[in-house]
């Protein structure tokens, strides 16, 4: 489908607003799951690594299913997917209030809520990129702050609801709030096509010519009709020989009572529908083959291949603090009287600021977005190495703020992906990258929890996390540096919506 030029305004700002609230409502509880994590530890008495799977699945399963989410958004559109996913998120949260054990939460909170969030995230990012071009960085930064604001508010809200109504009542109320996603999804009006609608065609004509696999000459309609008549008569004779003549006479009488034009019209429709079904099946198979061929082409791009490694390692190491920071403070024997604000709330508000600032920076022509993204990875790795040395609330709060700000690089990741592969391949490429991000989200917190279960301290776990993030940043930088000149030389040969990176000093 060919969309008209992005308006960079108008209804696009409504899309930004509803996408913001959609991410606020769906990601508020999963990102602030650290508050629930402490309650589940006390309620079910399981290990930290085992309990951490609930929050990691909720944040990772939707990203793991990103290829499927991308196909759903491409096939059905952002609006239907958003409305359907709103029911999933709300239903999963409400079911979690009746969880009898940790395994039930794996399904209700981890899989159902996580998959709904993944569908909503893909829908909001895709439709925002369709509506914006020049201000895409700002638009993506604004909508991505919805999840960060949700983290900031839901961390305090869920703690207050737990005190008033208990864990079960908290989940029921949060699930009811998520139903507002349905109203947001209904406003996601798709971008209109650039050309006027073509004249109406028959069902067969609607299948594009390039997907017709039949190379041999098609039989005429009259030949197909004669085959149908012969097949029907032969089948009756084989199944019931004595009735063959009787059925033939009866058929002749019936056919003689119908006008010739009506018979021809009916038989032609049968033949057309038969051919259409065969051609449609071959078309779908051809589309699947094309999808995998395009995937292989994407991985031939050095920057894209390095991106999927970097995002995997970043989420393995960078995601656990947002889930486990409250337990880190409790393990460091920090008194609750020293708490001025929940550490998760600090991460949330600083992530909001980081997404806005990084998103605005990405719109400046003199800023190289890939260099900017690599810088955030390297700084995140250093901050993770510093967590074991933090023994007071003040130092943990400072590190939480730094990590939250750097985690705001999620707002420029779609921007980097678009610049790397082009807007036409954004949905395809982004789905693949989010799969690896989900794998990192799912594995990171349990790995850190298992490290604690083995060593009874978090120091080794965060050394491992910092190493993973630093390794991903250096690999991405090494993969990108050698191809600056090559990308610059070939920029004129690239498709209109495919971009090449240039060193910031030469821009």
Coordinates of N, CA, C and O in Angstrom, one line a residue, residues 59 245 298 301 353 368 456 469 498:
X59 N 7.3 -7.7 30.1 CA 8.0 -6.7 29.3 C 8.7 -7.3 28.1 O 9.1 -6.6 27.1
X245 N -29.0 -42.9 -15.1 CA -29.8 -42.4 -16.1 C -30.9 -41.5 -15.6 O -31.2 -40.4 -16.1
X298 N 18.1 -7.9 4.9 CA 18.4 -7.0 6.0 C 19.6 -7.3 6.8 O 20.4 -6.5 7.2
X301 N 23.1 -6.1 5.9 CA 23.5 -4.7 6.3 C 24.3 -4.8 7.6 O 23.8 -5.3 8.6
X353 N 12.2 12.4 30.7 CA 13.1 13.5 30.3 C 14.1 13.0 29.3 O 14.3 13.7 28.3
X368 N 24.4 12.9 14.7 CA 24.4 11.6 14.2 C 23.6 10.7 15.2 O 24.1 10.4 16.3
X456 N 23.9 -14.6 47.0 CA 23.3 -13.8 48.1 C 23.7 -12.3 48.1 O 23.7 -11.7 49.1
X469 N 26.2 -4.7 28.3 CA 25.8 -3.4 27.7 C 27.0 -2.8 27.0 O 26.9 -2.3 25.9
X498 N 15.4 5.6 1.9 CA 16.5 4.9 2.6 C 17.6 5.9 2.8 O 18.0 6.6 1.9

